[in-house]
Short mmCIF file of C-alpha atoms in Angstrom, two decimals:
data_model
loop_
_atom_site.label_atom_id
_atom_site.label_comp_id
_atom_site.label_asym_id
_atom_site.label_seq_id
_atom_site.Cartn_x
_atom_site.Cartn_y
_atom_site.Cartn_z
CA MET A 1 -89.39 -276.85 -19.77
CA LYS A 2 -90.37 -273.53 -18.11
CA LYS A 3 -87.63 -271.18 -17.09
CA ILE A 4 -88.02 -269.31 -13.81
CA LEU A 5 -85.69 -266.45 -12.84
CA VAL A 6 -85.52 -265.23 -9.28
CA VAL A 7 -84.18 -261.66 -9.11
CA CYS A 8 -82.72 -259.48 -6.34
CA GLY A 9 -80.51 -256.43 -6.26
CA ASN A 10 -77.16 -258.23 -6.32
CA GLY A 11 -78.19 -261.69 -7.30
CA LEU A 12 -76.61 -263.29 -4.23
CA GLY A 13 -78.42 -263.72 -0.86
CA SER A 14 -82.14 -263.34 -1.09
CA SER A 15 -82.59 -264.60 -4.61
CA MET A 16 -80.57 -267.71 -3.80
CA MET A 17 -82.81 -268.42 -0.80
CA VAL A 18 -85.96 -267.91 -2.85
CA GLU A 19 -84.54 -270.15 -5.62
CA MET A 20 -84.08 -272.96 -3.12
CA ASN A 21 -87.64 -272.47 -1.86
CA VAL A 22 -89.01 -272.44 -5.52
CA ASN A 23 -87.20 -275.70 -6.20
CA SER A 24 -88.58 -277.28 -3.04
CA ILE A 25 -92.20 -276.16 -3.81
CA LEU A 26 -91.96 -277.26 -7.43
CA LYS A 27 -90.81 -280.69 -6.27
CA ASP A 28 -93.86 -280.90 -4.01
CA MET A 29 -96.07 -279.86 -6.94
CA ASN A 30 -94.35 -282.48 -9.20
CA VAL A 31 -93.42 -279.73 -11.67
CA GLU A 32 -90.14 -279.51 -13.52
CA ALA A 33 -88.59 -276.14 -14.33
CA ASP A 34 -85.21 -274.58 -14.94
CA VAL A 35 -84.82 -272.28 -11.90
CA SER A 36 -81.96 -269.85 -11.43
CA HIS A 37 -81.23 -266.58 -9.67
CA THR A 38 -79.65 -263.34 -10.88
CA ASP A 39 -79.11 -259.69 -10.24
CA LEU A 40 -81.44 -256.95 -11.54
CA THR A 41 -79.11 -255.65 -14.23
CA THR A 42 -78.68 -259.13 -15.75
CA ALA A 43 -82.44 -259.84 -15.44
CA LYS A 44 -83.19 -256.90 -17.73
CA THR A 45 -81.58 -258.80 -20.65
CA GLU A 46 -82.68 -262.31 -19.76
CA GLN A 47 -85.63 -264.29 -21.11
CA ALA A 48 -87.78 -266.38 -18.79
CA ASP A 49 -91.27 -267.74 -18.46
CA LEU A 50 -91.57 -266.27 -14.96
CA PHE A 51 -89.59 -263.61 -13.09
CA ILE A 52 -89.97 -263.68 -9.26
CA GLY A 53 -88.83 -260.99 -6.85
CA SER A 54 -89.86 -258.16 -4.64
CA GLU A 55 -91.84 -255.20 -5.95
CA ASP A 56 -89.05 -252.65 -5.28
CA ILE A 57 -86.68 -254.69 -7.44
CA LEU A 58 -88.81 -256.15 -10.22
CA GLY A 59 -91.12 -253.18 -10.50
CA THR A 60 -88.29 -251.42 -12.39
CA ILE A 61 -88.33 -253.93 -15.23
CA ASP A 62 -92.07 -254.53 -15.48
CA ASP A 63 -92.83 -253.22 -18.87
CA GLY A 64 -95.93 -255.36 -19.47
CA SER A 65 -94.18 -257.87 -21.74
CA ARG A 66 -92.83 -260.13 -18.96
CA ASN A 67 -94.62 -262.54 -16.69
CA ILE A 68 -93.58 -261.02 -13.29
CA ALA A 69 -94.59 -262.20 -9.88
CA LEU A 70 -94.09 -259.51 -7.19
CA LEU A 71 -93.68 -260.94 -3.68
CA ASN A 72 -94.57 -258.96 -0.56
CA ASN A 73 -92.42 -261.25 1.63
CA LEU A 74 -89.56 -263.13 -0.08
CA LEU A 75 -89.36 -265.66 2.75
CA ASP A 76 -93.10 -266.46 2.87
CA LYS A 77 -93.34 -269.98 1.34
CA GLU A 78 -97.14 -269.94 1.18
CA GLU A 79 -97.11 -266.71 -0.84
CA LEU A 80 -94.50 -268.23 -3.10
CA ARG A 81 -96.50 -271.43 -3.53
CA GLY A 82 -99.58 -269.43 -4.44
CA VAL A 83 -97.63 -267.47 -7.10
CA LEU A 84 -96.22 -270.68 -8.61
CA GLU A 85 -99.62 -272.40 -8.62
CA GLU A 86 -101.23 -269.35 -10.29
CA ARG A 87 -98.49 -268.60 -12.84
CA LEU A 88 -97.37 -272.05 -14.00
#
């Protein structure tokens, strides 16, 4: 099962909302994945098949070895759906 990690600065508000949207979209796509949210510091040490977050946050851990999806608008469900369809 794929692991998706949604990342924000503190791992509370915005990442939790995006996690809920990811779960909803994956359900529509009939795709199963382990989805969770976390803060940036923890994300640096985590392993996942896909990291999702904003460019200003995830850009700091993009070392080329991780599958990172940078969102322009965290609340745009269509942008999020496009990322999930492309990356999974």
